[in-house]
Every structure is written in C-alpha cells, then in structure tokens.
N, CA, C and O atoms as a GROMACS GRO file, in nm:
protein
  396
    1UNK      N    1   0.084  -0.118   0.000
    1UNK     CA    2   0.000   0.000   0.000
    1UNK      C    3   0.089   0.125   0.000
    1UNK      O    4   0.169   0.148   0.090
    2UNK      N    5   0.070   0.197  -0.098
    2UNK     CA    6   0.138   0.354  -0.097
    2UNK      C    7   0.092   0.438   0.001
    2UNK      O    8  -0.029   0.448   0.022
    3UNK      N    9   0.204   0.522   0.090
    3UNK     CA   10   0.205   0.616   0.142
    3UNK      C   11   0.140   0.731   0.088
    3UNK      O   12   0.093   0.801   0.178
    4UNK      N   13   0.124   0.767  -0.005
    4UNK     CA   14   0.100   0.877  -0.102
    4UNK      C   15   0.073   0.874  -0.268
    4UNK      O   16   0.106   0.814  -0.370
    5UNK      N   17  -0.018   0.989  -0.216
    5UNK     CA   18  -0.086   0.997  -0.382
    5UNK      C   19  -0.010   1.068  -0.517
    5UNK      O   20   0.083   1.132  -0.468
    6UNK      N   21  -0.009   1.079  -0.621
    6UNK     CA   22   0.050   1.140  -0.687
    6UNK      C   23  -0.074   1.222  -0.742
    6UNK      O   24  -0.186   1.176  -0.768
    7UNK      N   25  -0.028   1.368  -0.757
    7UNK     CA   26  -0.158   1.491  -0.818
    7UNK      C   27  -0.096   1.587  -0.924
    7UNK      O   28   0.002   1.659  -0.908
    8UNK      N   29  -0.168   1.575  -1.027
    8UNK     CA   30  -0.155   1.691  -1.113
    8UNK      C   31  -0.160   1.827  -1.049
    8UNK      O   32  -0.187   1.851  -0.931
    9UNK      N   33  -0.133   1.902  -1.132
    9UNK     CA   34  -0.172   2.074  -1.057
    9UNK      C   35  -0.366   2.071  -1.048
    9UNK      O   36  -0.442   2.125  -0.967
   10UNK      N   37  -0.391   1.994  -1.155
   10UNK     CA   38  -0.551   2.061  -1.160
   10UNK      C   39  -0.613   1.928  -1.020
   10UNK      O   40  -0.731   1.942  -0.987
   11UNK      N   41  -0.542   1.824  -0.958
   11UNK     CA   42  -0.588   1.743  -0.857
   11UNK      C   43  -0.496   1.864  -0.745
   11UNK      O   44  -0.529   1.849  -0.627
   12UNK      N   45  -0.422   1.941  -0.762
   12UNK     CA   46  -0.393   2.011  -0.684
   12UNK      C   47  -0.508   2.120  -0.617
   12UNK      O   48  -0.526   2.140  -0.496
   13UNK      N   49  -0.569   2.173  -0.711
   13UNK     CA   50  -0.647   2.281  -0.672
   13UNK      C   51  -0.727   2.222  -0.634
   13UNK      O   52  -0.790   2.287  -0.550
   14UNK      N   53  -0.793   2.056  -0.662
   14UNK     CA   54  -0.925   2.038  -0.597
   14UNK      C   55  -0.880   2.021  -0.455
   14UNK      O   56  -0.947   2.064  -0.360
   15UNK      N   57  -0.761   1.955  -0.440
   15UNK     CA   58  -0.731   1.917  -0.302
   15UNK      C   59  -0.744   2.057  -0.212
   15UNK      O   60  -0.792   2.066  -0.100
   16UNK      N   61  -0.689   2.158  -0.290
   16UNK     CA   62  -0.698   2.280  -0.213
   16UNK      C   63  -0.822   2.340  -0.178
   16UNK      O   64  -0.823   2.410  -0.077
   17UNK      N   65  -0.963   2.321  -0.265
   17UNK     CA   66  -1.093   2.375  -0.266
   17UNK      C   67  -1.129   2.249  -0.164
   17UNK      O   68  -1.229   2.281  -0.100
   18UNK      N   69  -1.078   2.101  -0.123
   18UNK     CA   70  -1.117   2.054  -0.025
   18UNK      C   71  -1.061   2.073   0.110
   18UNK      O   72  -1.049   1.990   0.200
   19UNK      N   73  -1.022   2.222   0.107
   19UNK     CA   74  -0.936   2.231   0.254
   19UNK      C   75  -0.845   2.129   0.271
   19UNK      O   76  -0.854   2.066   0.376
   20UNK      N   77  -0.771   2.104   0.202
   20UNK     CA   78  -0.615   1.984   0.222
   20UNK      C   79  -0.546   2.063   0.298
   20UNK      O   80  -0.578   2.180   0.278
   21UNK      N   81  -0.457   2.048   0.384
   21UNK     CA   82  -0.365   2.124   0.460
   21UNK      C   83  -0.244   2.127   0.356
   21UNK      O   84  -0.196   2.014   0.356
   22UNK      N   85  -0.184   2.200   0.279
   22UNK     CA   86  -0.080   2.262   0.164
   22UNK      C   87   0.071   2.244   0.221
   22UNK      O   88   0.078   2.355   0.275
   23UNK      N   89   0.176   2.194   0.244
   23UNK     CA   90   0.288   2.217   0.257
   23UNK      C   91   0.365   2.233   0.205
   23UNK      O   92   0.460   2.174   0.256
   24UNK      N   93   0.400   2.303   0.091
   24UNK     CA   94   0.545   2.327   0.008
   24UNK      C   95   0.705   2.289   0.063
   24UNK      O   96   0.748   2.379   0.135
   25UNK      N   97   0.748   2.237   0.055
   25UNK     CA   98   0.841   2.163   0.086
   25UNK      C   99   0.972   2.200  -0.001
   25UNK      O  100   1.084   2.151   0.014
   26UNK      N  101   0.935   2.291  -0.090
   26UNK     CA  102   1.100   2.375  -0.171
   26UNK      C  103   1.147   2.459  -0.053
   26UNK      O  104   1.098   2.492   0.055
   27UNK      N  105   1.264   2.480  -0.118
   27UNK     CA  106   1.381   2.572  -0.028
   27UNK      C  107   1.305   2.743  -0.090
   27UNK      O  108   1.262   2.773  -0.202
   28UNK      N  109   1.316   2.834   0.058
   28UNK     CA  110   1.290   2.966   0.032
   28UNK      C  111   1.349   3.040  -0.091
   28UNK      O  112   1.288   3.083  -0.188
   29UNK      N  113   1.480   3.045  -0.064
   29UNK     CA  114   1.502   3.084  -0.215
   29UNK      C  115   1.448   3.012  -0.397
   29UNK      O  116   1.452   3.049  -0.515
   30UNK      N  117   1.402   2.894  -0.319
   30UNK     CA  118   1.334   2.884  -0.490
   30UNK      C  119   1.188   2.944  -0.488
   30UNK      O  120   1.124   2.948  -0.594
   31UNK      N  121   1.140   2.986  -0.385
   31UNK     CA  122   1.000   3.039  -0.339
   31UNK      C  123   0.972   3.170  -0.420
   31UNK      O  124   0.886   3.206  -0.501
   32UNK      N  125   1.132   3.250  -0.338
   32UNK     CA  126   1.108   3.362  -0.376
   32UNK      C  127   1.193   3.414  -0.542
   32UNK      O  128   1.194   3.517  -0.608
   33UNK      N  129   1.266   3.257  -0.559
   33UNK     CA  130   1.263   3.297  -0.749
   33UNK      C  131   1.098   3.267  -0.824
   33UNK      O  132   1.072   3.331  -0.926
   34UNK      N  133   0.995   3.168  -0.770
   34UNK     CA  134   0.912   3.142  -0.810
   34UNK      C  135   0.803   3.163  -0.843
   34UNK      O  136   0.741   3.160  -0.949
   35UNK      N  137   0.765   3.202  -0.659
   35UNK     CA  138   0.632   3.231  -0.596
   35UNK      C  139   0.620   3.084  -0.552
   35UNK      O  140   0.671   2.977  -0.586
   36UNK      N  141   0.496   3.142  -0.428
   36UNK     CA  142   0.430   3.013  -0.390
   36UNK      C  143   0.327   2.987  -0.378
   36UNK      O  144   0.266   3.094  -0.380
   37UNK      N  145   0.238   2.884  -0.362
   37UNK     CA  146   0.119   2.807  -0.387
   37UNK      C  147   0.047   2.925  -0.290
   37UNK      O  148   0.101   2.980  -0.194
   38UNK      N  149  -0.103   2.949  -0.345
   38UNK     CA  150  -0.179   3.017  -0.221
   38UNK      C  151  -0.190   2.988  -0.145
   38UNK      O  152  -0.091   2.917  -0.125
   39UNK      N  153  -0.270   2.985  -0.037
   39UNK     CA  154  -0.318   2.894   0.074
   39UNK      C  155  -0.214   2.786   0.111
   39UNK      O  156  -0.276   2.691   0.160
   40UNK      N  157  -0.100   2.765   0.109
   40UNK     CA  158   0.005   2.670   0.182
   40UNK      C  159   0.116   2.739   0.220
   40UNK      O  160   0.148   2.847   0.170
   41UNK      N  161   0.189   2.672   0.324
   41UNK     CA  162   0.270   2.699   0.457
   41UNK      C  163   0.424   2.654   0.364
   41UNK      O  164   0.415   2.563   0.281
   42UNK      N  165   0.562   2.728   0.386
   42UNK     CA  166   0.641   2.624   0.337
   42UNK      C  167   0.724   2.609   0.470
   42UNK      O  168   0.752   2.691   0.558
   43UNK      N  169   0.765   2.432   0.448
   43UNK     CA  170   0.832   2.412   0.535
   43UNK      C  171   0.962   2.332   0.441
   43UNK      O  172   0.932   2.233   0.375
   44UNK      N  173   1.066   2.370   0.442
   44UNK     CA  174   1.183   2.319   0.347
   44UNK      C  175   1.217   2.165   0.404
   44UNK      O  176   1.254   2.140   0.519
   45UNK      N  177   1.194   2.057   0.282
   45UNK     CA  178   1.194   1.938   0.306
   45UNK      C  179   1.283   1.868   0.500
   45UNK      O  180   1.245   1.785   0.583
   46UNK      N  181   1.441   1.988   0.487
   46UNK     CA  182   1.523   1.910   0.587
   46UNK      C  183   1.437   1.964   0.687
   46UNK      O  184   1.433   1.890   0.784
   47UNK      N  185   1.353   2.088   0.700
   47UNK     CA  186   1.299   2.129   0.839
   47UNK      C  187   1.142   2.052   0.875
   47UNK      O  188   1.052   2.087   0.951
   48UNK      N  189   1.153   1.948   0.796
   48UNK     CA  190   0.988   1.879   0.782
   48UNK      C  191   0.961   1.794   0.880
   48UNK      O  192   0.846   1.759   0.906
   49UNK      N  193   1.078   1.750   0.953
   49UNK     CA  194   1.051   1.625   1.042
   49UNK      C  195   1.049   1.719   1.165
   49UNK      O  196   0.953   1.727   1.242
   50UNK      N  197   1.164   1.789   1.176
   50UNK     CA  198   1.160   1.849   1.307
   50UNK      C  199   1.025   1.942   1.341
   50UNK      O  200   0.994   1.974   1.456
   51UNK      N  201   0.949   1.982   1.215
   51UNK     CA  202   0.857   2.098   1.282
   51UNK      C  203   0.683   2.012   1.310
   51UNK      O  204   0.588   2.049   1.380
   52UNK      N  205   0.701   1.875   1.212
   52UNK     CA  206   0.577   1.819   1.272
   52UNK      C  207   0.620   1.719   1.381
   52UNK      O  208   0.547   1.624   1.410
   53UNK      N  209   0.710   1.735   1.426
   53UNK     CA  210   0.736   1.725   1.587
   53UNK      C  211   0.723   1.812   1.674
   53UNK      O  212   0.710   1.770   1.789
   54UNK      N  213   0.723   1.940   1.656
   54UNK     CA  214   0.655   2.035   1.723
   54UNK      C  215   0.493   2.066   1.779
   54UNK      O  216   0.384   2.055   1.724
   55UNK      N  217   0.527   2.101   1.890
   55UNK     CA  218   0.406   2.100   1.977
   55UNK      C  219   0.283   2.191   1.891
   55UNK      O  220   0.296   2.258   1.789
   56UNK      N  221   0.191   2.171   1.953
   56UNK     CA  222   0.043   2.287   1.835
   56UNK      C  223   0.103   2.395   1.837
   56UNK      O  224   0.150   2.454   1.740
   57UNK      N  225   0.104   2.435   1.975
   57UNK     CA  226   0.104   2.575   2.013
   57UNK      C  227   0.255   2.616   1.940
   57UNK      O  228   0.256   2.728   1.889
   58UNK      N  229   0.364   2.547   1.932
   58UNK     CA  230   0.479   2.638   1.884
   58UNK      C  231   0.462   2.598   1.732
   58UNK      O  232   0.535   2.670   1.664
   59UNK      N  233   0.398   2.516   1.662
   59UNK     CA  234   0.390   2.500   1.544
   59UNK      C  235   0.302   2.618   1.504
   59UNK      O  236   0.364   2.695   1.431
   60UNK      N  237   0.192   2.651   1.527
   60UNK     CA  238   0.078   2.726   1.520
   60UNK      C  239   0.154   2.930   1.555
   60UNK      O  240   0.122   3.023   1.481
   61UNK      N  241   0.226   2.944   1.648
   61UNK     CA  242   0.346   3.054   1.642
   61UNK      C  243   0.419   3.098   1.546
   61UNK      O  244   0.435   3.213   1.506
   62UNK      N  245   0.486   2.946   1.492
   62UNK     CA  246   0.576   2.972   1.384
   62UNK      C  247   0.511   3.007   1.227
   62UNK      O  248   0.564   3.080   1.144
   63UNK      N  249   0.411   2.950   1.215
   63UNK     CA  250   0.390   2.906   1.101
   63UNK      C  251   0.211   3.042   1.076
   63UNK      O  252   0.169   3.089   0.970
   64UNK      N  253   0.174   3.055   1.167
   64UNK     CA  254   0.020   3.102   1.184
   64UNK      C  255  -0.078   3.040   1.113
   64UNK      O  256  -0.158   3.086   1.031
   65UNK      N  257  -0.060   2.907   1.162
   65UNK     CA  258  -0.165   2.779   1.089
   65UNK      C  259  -0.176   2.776   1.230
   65UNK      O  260  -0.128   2.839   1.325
   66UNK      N  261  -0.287   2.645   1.203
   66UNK     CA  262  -0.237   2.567   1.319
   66UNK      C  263  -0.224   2.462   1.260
   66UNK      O  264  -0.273   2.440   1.148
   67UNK      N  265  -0.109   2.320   1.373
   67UNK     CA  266  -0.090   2.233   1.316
   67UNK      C  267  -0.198   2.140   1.269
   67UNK      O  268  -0.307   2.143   1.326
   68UNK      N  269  -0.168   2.025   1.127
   68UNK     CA  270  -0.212   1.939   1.079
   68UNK      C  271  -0.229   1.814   1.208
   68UNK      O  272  -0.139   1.784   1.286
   69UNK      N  273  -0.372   1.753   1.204
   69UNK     CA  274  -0.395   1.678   1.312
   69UNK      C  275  -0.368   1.575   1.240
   69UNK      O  276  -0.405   1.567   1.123
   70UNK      N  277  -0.289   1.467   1.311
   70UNK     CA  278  -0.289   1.330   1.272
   70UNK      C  279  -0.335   1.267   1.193
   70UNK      O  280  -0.304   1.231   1.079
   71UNK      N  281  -0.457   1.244   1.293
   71UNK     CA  282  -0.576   1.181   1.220
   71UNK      C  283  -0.668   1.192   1.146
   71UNK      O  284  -0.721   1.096   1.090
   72UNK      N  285  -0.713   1.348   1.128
   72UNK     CA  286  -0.771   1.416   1.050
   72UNK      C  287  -0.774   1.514   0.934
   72UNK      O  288  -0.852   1.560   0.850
   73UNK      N  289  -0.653   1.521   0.973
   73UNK     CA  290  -0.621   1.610   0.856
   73UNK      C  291  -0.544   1.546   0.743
   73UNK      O  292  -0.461   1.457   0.760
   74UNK      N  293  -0.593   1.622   0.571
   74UNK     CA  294  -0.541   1.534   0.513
   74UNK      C  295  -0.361   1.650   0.451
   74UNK      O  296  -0.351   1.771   0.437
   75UNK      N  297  -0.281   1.565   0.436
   75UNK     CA  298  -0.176   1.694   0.436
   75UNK      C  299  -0.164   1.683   0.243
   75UNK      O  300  -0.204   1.582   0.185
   76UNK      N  301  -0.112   1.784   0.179
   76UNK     CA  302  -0.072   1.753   0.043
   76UNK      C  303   0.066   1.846   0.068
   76UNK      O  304   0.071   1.965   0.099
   77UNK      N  305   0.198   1.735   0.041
   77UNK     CA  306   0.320   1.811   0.037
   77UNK      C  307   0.361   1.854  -0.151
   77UNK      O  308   0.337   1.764  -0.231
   78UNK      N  309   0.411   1.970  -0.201
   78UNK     CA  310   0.418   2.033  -0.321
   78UNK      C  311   0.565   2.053  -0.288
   78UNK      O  312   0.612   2.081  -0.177
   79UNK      N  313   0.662   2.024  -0.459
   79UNK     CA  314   0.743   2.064  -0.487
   79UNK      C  315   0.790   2.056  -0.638
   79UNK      O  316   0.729   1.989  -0.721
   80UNK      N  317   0.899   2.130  -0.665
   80UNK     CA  318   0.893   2.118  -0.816
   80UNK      C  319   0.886   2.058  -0.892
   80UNK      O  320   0.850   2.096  -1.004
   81UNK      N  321   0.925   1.910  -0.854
   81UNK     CA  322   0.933   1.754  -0.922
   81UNK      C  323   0.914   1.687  -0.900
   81UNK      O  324   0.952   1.592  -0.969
   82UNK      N  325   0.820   1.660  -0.756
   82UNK     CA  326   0.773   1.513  -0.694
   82UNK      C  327   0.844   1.448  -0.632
   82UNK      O  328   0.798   1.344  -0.584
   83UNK      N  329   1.003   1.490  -0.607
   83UNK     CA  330   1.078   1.392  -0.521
   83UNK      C  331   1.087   1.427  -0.383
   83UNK      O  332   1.119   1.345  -0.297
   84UNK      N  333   1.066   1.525  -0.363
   84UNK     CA  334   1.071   1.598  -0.215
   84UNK      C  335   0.958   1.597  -0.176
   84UNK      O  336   0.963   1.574  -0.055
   85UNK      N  337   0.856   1.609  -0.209
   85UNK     CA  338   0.706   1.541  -0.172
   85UNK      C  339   0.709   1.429  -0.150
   85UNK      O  340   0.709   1.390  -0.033
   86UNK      N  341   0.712   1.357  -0.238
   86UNK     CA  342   0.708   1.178  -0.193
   86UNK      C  343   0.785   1.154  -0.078
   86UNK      O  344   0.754   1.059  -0.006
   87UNK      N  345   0.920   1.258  -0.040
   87UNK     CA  346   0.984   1.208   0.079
   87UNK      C  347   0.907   1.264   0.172
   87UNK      O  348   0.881   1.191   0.267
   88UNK      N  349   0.863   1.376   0.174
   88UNK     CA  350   0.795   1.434   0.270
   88UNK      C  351   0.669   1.375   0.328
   88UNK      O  352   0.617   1.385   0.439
   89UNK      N  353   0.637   1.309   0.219
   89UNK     CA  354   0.500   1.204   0.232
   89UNK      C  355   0.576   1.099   0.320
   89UNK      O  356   0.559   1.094   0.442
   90UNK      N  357   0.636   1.040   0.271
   90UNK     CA  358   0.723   0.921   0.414
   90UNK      C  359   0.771   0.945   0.524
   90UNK      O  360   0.786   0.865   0.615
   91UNK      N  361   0.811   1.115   0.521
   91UNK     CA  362   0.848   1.100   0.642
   91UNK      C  363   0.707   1.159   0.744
   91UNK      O  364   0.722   1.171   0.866
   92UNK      N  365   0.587   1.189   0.682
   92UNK     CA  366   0.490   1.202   0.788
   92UNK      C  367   0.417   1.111   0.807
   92UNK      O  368   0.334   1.096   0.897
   93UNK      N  369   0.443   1.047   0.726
   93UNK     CA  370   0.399   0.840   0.731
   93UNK      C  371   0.440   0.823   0.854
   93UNK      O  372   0.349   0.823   0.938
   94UNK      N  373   0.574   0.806   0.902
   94UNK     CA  374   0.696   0.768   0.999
   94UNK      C  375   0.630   0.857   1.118
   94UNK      O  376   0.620   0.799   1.226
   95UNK      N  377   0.594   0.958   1.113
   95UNK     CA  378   0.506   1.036   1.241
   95UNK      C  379   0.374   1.015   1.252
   95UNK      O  380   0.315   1.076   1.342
   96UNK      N  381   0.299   0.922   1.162
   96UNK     CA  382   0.174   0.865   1.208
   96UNK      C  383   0.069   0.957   1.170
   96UNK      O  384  -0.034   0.977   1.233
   97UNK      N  385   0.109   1.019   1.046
   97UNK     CA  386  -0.020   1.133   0.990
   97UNK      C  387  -0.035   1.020   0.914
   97UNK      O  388   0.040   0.931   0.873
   98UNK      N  389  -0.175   1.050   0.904
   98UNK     CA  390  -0.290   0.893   0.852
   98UNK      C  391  -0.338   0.971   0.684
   98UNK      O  392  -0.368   0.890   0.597
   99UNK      N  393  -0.341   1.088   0.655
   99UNK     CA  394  -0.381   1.106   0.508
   99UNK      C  395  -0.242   1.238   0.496
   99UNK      O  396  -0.221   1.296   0.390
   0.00000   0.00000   0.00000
C-alpha cells in the first residue's frame, strides 16, 4: 500500500478547494525565485521532520496555521518535481499522519 498519492496541478487545486492542509516543501530561495502556492505553509523538506514534531502551540506561532492533526487532517506536500514530496510524504507516514 502507498504512502501517497500522486496529483496533477488541476488534482492540486481540488485538493486545495477541499481544505487539504498545503505544505510546500521547496527551499525559500526557490519560493522567492518562483512564488508560492496560495493557501500553503512552506516548510523546506530538511525542516519537515523536526517541525511536525513540534508541539500545536509552537507549530501554530511559527507558522500562523495551526498544526495538521494526525488523524484528521489530510496533508498535500508540493514541490517542483515530486521527489521531495514523496519524501515528505514518508516522512509524515513515519510520524503517524494517517492522510
């Protein structure tokens, strides 16, 4: 069973019109050569493990989300080519986020 889904941009926006929780997962400087996704948070792939180990309250500080719940929330990680997503997808596998 796969950890994760694979999405076009246009399965992107539905995920986004279904309230998906958005994580961009590129490095800032490709953000700000780029732009970034509306409605999503970036967290740069190496800072991904350490910050959904973070508590609500200091995740929710840093970020002015609040954090993605476990169990309920579904997360969609974005990056330029799908390889840093798919890892990002495993490594919140490994922390027990369920979508």
């Amino acid at each position: 069973m796969s950890v994760y889904e694979n999405v076009d941009y246009d399965g992107l926006l539905a995920k986004m019109d279904q309230k998906s929780f958005v994580i961009d997962v590129r490095e800032r400087h490709e953000l700000a050569a780029t732009g970034s996704l509306p409605n999503s948070i970036n967290v740069p792939l190496g800072e991904l493990e350490n910050d959904l180990n973070l508590s609500a309250e200091v995740f929710e500080k840093k970020y002015q989300v609040p954090k993605p719940d476990k169990d309920n929330s579904e997360i969609v990680f974005s990056c330029a080519r799908g390889n840093r997503s798919r890892r990002a997808a495993e490594i919140a596998f490994k922390l027990n986020y369920k979508k």
